[in-house]
Coordinates of C-alpha atoms and ligand atoms in Angstrom, one line a residue:
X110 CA -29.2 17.2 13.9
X111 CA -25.9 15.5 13.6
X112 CA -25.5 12.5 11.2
X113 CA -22.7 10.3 11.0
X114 CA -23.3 10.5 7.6
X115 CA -22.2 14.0 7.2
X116 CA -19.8 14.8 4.8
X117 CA -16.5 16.2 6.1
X118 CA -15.8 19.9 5.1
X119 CA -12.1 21.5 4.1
X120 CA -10.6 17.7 4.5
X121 CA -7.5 18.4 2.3
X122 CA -6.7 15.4 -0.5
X123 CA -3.5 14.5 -2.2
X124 CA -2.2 11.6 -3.8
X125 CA 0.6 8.8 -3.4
X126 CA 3.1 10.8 -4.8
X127 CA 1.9 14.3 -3.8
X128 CA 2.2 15.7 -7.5
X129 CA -2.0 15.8 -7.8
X130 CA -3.3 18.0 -4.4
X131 CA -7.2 19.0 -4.0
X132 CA -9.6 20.7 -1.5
X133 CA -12.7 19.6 -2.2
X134 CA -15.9 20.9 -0.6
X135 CA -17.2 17.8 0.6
X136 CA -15.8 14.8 1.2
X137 CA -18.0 11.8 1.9
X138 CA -18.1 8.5 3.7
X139 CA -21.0 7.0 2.6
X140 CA -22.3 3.9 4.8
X141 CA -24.3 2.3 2.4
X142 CA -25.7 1.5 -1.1
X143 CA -29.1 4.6 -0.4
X144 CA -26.4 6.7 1.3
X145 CA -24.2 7.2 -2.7
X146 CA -27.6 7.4 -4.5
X147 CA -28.2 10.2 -1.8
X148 CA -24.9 11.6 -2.9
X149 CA -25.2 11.5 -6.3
X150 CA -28.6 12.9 -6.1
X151 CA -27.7 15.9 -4.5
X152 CA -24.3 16.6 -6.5
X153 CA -26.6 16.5 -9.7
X154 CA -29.6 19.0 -8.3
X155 CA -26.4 21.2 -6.8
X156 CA -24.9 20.6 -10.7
X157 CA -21.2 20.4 -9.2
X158 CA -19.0 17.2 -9.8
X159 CA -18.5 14.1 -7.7
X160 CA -15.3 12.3 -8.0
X161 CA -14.2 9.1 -6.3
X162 CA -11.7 8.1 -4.7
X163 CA -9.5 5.2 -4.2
X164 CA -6.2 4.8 -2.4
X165 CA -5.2 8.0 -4.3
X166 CA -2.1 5.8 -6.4
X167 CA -2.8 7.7 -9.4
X168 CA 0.1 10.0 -10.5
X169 CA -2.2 11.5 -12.8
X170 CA -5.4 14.0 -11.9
X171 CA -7.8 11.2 -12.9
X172 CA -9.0 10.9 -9.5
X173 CA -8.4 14.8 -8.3
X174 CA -11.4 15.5 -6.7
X175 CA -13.2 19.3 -7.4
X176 CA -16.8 20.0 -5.6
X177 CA -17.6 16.9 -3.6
X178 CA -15.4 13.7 -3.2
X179 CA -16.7 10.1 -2.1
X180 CA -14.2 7.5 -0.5
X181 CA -15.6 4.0 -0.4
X182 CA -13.8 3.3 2.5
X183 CA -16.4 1.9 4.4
X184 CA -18.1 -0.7 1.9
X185 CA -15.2 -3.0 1.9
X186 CA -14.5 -6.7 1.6
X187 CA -16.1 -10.0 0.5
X188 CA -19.4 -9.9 -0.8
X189 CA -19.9 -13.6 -1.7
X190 CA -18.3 -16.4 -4.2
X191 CA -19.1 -19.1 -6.3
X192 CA -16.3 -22.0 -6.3
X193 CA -18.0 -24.0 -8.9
X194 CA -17.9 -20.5 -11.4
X195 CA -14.3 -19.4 -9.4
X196 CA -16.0 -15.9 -9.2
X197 CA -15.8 -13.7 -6.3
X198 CA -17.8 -10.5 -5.8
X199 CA -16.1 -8.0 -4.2
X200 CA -17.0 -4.2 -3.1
X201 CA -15.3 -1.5 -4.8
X202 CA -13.6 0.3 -1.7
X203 CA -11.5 -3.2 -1.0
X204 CA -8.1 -3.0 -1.2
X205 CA -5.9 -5.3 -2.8
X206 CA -3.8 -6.2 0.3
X207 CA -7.3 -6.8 2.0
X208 CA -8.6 -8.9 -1.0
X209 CA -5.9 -11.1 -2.0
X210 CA -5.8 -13.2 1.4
X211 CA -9.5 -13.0 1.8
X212 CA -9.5 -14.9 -1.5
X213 CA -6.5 -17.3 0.0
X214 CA -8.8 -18.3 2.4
X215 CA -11.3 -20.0 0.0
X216 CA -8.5 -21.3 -2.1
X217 CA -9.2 -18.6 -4.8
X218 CA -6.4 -16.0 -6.2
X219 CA -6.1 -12.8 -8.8
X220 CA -4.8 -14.4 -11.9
X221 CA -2.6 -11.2 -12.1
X222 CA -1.0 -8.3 -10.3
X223 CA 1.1 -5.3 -10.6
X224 CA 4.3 -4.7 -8.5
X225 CA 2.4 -2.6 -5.7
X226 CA -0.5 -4.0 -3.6
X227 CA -2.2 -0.6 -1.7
X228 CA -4.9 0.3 -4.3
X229 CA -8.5 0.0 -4.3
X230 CA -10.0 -2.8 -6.5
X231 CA -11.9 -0.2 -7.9
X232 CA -9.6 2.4 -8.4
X233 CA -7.2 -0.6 -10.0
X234 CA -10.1 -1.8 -12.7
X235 CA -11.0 1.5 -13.6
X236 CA -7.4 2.5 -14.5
X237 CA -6.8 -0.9 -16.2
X238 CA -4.1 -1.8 -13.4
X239 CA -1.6 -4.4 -14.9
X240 CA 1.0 -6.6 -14.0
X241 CA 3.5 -8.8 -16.7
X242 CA 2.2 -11.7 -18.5
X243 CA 2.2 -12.5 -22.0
X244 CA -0.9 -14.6 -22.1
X245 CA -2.2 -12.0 -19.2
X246 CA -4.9 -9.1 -19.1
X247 CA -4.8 -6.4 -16.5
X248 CA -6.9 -6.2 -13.3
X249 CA -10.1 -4.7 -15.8
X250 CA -9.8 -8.1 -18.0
X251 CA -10.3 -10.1 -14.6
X252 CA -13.8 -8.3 -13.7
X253 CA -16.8 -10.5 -15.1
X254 CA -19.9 -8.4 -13.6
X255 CA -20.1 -5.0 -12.1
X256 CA -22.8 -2.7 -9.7
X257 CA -22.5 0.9 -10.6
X258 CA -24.1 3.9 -9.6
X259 CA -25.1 6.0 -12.5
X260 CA -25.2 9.7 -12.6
X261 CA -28.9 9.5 -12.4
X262 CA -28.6 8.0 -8.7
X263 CA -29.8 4.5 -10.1
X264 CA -28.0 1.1 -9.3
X265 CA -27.0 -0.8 -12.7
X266 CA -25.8 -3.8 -12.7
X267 CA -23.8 -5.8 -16.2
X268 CA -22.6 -8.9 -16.7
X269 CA -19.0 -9.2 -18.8
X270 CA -20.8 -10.2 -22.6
X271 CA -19.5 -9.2 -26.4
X272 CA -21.3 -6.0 -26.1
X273 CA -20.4 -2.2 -26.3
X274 CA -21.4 -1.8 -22.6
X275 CA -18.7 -4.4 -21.1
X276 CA -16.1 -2.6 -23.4
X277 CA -17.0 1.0 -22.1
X278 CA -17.6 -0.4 -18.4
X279 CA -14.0 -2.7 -18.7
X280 CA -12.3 0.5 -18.1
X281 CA -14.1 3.5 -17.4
X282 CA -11.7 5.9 -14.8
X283 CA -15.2 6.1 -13.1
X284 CA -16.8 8.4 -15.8
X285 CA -19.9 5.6 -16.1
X286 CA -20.7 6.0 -12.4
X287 CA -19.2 4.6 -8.8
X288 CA -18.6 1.3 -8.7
X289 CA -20.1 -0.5 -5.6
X290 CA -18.6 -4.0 -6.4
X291 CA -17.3 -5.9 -9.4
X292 CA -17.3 -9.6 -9.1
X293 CA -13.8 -11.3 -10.2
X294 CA -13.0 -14.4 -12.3
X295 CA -10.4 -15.8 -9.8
X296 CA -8.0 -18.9 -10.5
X297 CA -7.3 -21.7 -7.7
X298 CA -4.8 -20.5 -5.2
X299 CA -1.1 -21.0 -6.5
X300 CA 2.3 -20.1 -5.3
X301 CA 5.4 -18.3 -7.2
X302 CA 9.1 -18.3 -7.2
X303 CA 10.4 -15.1 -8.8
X304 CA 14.2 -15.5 -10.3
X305 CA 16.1 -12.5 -10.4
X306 CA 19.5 -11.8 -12.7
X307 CA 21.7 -9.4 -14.4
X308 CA 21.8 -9.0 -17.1
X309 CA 23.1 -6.9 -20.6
X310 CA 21.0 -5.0 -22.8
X311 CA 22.4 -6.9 -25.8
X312 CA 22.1 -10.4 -24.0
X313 CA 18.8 -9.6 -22.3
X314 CA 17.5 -8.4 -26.0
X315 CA 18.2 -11.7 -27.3
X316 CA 16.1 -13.6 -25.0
X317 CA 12.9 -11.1 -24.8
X318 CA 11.0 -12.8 -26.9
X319 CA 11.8 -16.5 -25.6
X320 CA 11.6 -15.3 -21.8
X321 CA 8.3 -13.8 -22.2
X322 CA 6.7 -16.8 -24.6
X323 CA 9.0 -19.6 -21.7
X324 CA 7.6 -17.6 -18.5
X325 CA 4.5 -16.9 -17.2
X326 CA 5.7 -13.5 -16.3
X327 CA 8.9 -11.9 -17.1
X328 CA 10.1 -7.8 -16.3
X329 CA 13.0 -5.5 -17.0
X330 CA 14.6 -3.3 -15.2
X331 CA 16.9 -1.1 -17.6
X332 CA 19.1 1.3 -15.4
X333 CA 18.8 4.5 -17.6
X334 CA 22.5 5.3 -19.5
X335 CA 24.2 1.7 -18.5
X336 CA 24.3 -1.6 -20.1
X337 CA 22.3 -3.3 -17.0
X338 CA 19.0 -4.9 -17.0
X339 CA 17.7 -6.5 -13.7
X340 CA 15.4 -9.4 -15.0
X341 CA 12.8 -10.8 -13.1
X342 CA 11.1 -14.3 -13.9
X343 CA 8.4 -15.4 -12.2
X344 CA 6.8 -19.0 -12.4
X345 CA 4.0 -21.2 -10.7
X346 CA 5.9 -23.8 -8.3
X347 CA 3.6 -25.7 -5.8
X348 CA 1.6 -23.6 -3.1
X349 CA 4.6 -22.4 -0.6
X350 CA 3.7 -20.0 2.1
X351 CA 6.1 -17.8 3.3
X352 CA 7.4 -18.6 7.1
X353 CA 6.7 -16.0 9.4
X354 CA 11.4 -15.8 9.6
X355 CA 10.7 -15.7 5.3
X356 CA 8.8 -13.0 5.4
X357 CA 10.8 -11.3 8.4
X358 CA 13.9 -11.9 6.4
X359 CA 11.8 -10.3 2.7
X360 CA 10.8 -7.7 4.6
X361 CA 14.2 -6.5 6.0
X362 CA 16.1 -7.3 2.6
X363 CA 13.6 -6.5 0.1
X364 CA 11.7 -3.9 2.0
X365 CA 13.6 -1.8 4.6
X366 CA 17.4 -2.7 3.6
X367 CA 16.9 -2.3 -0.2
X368 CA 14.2 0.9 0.1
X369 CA 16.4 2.3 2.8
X370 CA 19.4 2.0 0.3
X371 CA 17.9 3.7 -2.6
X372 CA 16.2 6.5 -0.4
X373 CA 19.8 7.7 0.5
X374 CA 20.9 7.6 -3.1
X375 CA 17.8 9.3 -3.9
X376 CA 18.0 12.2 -1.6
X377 CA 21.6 12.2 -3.0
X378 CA 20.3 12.9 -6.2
X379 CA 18.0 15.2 -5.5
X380 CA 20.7 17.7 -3.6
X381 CA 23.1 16.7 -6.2
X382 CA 21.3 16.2 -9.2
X383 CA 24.9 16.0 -11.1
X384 CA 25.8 12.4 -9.1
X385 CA 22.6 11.0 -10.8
X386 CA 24.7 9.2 -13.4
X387 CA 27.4 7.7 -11.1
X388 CA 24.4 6.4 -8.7
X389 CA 22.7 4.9 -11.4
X390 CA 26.0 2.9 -11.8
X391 CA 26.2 1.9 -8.7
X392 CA 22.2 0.8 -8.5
X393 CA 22.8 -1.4 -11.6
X394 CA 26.2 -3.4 -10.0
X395 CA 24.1 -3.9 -6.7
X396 CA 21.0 -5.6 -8.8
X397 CA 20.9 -9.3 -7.1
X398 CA 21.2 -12.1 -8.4
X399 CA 18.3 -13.9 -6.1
X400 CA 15.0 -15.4 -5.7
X401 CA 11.9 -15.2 -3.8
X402 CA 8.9 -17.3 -3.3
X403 CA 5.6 -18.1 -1.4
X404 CA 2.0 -17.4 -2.1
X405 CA 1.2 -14.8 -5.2
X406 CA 1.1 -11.9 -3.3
X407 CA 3.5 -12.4 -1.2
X408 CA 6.0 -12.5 -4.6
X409 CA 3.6 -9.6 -6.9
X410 CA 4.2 -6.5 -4.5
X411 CA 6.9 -5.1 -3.0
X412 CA 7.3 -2.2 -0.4
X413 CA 7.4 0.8 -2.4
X414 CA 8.8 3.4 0.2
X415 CA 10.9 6.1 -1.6
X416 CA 8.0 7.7 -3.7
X417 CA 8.8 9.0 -7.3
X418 CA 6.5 10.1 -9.9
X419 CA 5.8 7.9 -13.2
X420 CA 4.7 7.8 -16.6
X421 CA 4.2 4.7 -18.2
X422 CA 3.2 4.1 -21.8
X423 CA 1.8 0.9 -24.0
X424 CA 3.4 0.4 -27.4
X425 CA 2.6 -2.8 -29.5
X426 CA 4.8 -5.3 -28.2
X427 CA 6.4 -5.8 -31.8
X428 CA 8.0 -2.2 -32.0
X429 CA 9.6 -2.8 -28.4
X430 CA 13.2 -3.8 -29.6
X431 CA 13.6 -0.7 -31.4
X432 CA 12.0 1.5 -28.7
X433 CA 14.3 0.0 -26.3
X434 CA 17.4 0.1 -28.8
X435 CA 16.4 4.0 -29.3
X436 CA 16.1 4.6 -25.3
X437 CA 19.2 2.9 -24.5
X438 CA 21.6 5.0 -27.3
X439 CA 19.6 7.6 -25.8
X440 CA 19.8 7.7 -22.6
X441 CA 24.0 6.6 -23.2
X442 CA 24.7 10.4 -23.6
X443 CA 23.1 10.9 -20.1
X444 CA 21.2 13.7 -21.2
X445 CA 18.7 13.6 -17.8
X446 CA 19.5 13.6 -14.4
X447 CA 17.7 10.4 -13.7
X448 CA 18.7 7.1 -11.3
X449 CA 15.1 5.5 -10.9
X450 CA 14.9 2.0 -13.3
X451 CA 13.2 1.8 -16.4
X452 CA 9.9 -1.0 -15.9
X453 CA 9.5 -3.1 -19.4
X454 CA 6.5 -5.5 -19.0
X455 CA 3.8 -7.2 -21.2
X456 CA 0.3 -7.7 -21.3
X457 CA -2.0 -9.7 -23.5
X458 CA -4.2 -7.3 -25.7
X459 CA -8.2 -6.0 -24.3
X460 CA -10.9 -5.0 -25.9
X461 CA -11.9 -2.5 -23.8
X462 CA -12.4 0.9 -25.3
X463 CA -9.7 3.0 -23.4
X464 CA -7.5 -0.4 -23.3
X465 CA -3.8 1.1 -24.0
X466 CA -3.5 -2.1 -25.7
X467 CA -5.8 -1.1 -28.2
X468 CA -6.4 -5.6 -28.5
X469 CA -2.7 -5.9 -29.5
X470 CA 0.2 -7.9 -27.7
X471 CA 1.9 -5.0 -25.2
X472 CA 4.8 -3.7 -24.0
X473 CA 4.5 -1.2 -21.1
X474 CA 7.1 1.0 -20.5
X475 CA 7.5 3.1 -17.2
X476 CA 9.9 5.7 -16.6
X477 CA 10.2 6.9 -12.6
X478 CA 11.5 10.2 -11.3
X479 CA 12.4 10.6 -7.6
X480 CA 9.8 12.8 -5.6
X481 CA 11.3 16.3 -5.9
X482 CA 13.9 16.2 -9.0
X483 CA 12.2 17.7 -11.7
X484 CA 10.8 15.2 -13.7
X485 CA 9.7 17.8 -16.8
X486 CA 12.4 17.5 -19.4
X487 CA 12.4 13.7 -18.9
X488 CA 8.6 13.0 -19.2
X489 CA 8.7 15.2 -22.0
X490 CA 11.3 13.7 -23.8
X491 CA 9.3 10.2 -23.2
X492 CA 6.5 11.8 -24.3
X493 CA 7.5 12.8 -27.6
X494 CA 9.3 9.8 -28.4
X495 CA 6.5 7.2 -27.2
X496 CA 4.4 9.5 -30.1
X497 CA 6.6 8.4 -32.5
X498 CA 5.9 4.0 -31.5
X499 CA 2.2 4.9 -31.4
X500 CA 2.5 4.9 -27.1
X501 CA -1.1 4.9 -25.6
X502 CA -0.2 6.6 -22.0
X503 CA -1.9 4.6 -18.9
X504 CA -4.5 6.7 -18.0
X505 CA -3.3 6.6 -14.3
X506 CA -0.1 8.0 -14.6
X507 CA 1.6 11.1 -15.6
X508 CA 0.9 12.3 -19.2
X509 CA 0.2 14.9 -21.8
X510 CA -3.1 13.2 -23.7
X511 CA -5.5 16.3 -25.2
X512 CA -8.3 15.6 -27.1
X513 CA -7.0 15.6 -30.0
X514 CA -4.5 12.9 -28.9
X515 CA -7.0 10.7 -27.6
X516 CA -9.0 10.8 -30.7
X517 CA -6.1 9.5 -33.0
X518 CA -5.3 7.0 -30.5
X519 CA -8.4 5.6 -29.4
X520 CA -10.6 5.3 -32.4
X521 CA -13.7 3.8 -30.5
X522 CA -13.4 6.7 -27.7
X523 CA -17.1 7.9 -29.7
X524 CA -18.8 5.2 -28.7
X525 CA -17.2 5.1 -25.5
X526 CA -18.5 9.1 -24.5
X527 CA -22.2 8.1 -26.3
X528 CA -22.4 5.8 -23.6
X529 CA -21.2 7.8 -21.0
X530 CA -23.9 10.0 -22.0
X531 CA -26.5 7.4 -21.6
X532 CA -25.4 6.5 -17.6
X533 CA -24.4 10.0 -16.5
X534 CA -26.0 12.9 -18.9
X535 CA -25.6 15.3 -16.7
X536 CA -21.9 15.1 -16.0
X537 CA -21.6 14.4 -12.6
X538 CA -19.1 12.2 -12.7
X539 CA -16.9 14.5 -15.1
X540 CA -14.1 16.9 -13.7
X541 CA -12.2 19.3 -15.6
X542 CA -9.1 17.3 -16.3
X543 CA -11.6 14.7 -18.0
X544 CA -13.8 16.8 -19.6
X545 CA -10.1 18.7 -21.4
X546 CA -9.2 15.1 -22.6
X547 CA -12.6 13.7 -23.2
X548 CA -15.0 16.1 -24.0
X549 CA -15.3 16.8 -27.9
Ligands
LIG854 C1 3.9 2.9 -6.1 C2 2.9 2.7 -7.2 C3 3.0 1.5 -8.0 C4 2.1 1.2 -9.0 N1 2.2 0.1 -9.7 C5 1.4 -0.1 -10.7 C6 1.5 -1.3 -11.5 O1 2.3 -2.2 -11.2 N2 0.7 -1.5 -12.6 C7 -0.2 -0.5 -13.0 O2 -0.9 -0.7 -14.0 N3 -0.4 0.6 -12.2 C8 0.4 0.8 -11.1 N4 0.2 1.9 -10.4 C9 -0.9 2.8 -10.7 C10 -2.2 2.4 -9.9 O3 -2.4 1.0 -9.9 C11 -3.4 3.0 -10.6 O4 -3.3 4.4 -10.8 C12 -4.7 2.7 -9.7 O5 -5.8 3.2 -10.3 C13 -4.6 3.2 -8.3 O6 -5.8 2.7 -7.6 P1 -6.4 3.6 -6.5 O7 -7.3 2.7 -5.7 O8 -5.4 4.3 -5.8 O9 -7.3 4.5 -7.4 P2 -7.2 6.1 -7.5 O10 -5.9 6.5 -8.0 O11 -7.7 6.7 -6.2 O12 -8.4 6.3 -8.6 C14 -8.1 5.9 -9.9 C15 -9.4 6.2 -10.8 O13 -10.4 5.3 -10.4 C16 -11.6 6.0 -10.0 N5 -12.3 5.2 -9.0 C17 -11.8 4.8 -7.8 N6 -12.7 4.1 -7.2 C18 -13.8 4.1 -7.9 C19 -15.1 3.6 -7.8 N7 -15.5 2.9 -6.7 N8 -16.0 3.8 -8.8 C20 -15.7 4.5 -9.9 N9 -14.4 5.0 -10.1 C21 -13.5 4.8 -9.1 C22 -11.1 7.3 -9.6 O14 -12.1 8.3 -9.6 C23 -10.0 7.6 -10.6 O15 -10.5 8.0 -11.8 C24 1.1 2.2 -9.3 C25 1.0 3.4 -8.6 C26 1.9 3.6 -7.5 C27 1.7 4.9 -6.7

């Protein structure tokens, strides 16, 4: 009989950026809670792997399905909230466009966001999604209670305590199970105004440490082989919504104008590879000197429309003068054809098992290559050299962890797989890119 639960066969799978492509088998869309248990069940009797999937944003395989793949694309939105606890329970399949204004509307807010606003809440925790903010966690830190479903087809259920479970569940890239909600401590609604300047590497160096400890959020911008850093200040001014001309007017300029702009230089680039240096120039003398406000995420994300692959690492935030000082007499030489901006931001430290912070005060650095340049010798280049500041990759962008990496850097990642073990002992939930980084 046919069932609109049926999963769909030979649906084709690809991420954001188009550098991770799968076929799975299956591809499901369950309906409800019985129909994942159902799913889970059946993956584990059939002993093949079941991988979810979020708004595919991950550069790296983390969420490549093999077998069978699950979209929670259906269990979506607002589960309930608590005002006098500012908690929200959301399910996992929401996406962060969809949550933030649902939250608006009973005055509550994400204390924190990254520069994008497309990914699944899910997919964001279980990646340990960040933004900028000294005194700030990433999306993971902002989760105080979770639903899972186990690799055992059971629905768990944890509230955020001291123990070894809320560190392993904090960020877990879906190895514990599927997430079917997580319930968020939110803040009271606020607006921002974000500040942007250039700046020098020299002058912008001398007030790092001030802008981060005088902001509530501060980022960089370094344009690879020049002496330009954009930087961006964002602060808390009193709620301010965008008008409906505001947004018109952000969206041409910030959005279309400015995307369209870099796209040309881009494909320039990429036919040219040789002009990269000139362009980056030219980027870095067109970086505004503006500002932009209304509600939180209306300042947080921006249109990304010229897709580039990343790799982004997390070095304690004390090395990051020298790793920048390094980079820039690096990078002076122009030894890469590269135009795409450097992203420095900071985080407070977690204490989440595969935290990149490792606990510690953060700096993130993210280096960008334009969708079809080749983005090898760079990567590997950042690679080697974030070895040498102790750089934890994030998990959901491009790297080159092993094993053996992972061990070195990640000293509770033991614990971390014994409790894997415990919610998922027959690997379900691993694929082979996890199992070559995480299995011992
Ligand atoms: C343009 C762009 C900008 C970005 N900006 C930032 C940024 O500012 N800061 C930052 O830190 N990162 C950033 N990222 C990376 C991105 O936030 C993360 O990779 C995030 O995980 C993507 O969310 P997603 O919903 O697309 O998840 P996916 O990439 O689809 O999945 C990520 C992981 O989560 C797992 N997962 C998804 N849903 C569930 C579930 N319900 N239960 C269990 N596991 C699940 C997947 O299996 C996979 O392991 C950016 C990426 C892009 C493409």
């Amino acid at each position: 009989m046919f069932s609109m639960n049926a999963p769909k066969k030979g649906m084709k799978w690809t991420n954001w950026s188009g550098n991770v492509k799968a076929a799975p088998d299956y591809y499901h869309f369950p309906k409800s809670v019985s129909d994942i248990q159902d799913i889970v069940n059946s993956c584990r009797i059939r002993g093949v792997s079941l991988r979810v999937t979020g708004a595919a944003h991950s550069f790296s395989p983390v969420a490549k399905p093999e077998s069978d793949a699950l979209s929670l694309a259906n269990l979506r939105g607002l589960i309930s909230y608590d005002y006098e606890a500012m908690e929200a329970r959301l399910w996992g399949g929401t996406h962060l466009h969809e949550a933030a204004p649902m939250l608006a509307s009973i005055g509550m807010a994400f204390e924190n966001m990254g520069d994008i606003q497309e990914q699944t809440i899910a997919g964001a925790v279980s990646t340990g999604t960040h933004g900028t903010g000294i005194a700030l966690g990433s999306l993971s830190s902002q989760v105080v209670a979770w639903s899972w479903i186990d690799g055992k087809g059971e629905v768990q259920h944890h509230r955020r305590d001291q123990s070894d479970l809320s560190k392993a569940l904090s960020l877990s890239l879906g190895m514990l199970g599927i997430l079917l909600d997580v319930t968020i401590k939110t803040v009271p609604l606020y607006s921002l105004q974000m500040k942007s300047y250039q700046s020098t590497v020299e002058a912008a160096l001398a007030e790092w440490s001030a802008g981060h400890h005088n902001n509530r959020h501060m980022e960089w911008f370094y344009f690879p082989g020049t002496d330009t850093v954009q930087v961006k200040k964002t602060n808390i001014i009193p709620l301010h919504k965008q008008t409906l001309q505001s947004k018109t007017v952000d969206l041409m300029k910030n959005g279309l104008i400015e995307n369209a702009g870099f796209k040309v230089i881009s494909e320039i680039c990429r036919v040219k590879p040789s002009m990269s240096r000139k362009l980056t120039a030219v980027s870095a003398k067109s970086v505004p000197n503006g500002s932009k406000k209304g509600i939180y995420y209306e300042v947080f994300p921006s249109p990304r429309l010229v897709k580039f692959t990343e790799t982004e690492y997390a070095i304690p935030l004390h090395t990051f003068k020298a790793c920048i000082q390094e980079i820039h007499a690096f990078l002076r030489a122009h030894p890469f054809y590269v135009h795409f901006p450097i992203e420095c931001r900071v985080t407070a430290g977690e204490d989440a098992f595969l935290s990149p912070t490792q606990g510690e005060e953060t700096a993130f650095i993210a280096f960008h290559m334009y969708k079809g340049m080749d983005a090898e010798p760079y990567f590997k280049w950042v690679h080697n050299l974030m070895g040498k500041y102790s750089g934890r990759p994030h998990f959901g962008k491009v790297n080159d962890l092993t094993n053996d990496k992972l061990q070195k850097l990640y000293p509770n990642v033991q614990r971390f797989m014994e409790i894997r073990e415990q919610y998922d002992p027959n690997g379900v939930f691993m694929t082979k890119y996890l199992k070559s980084i995480f299995s011992t």
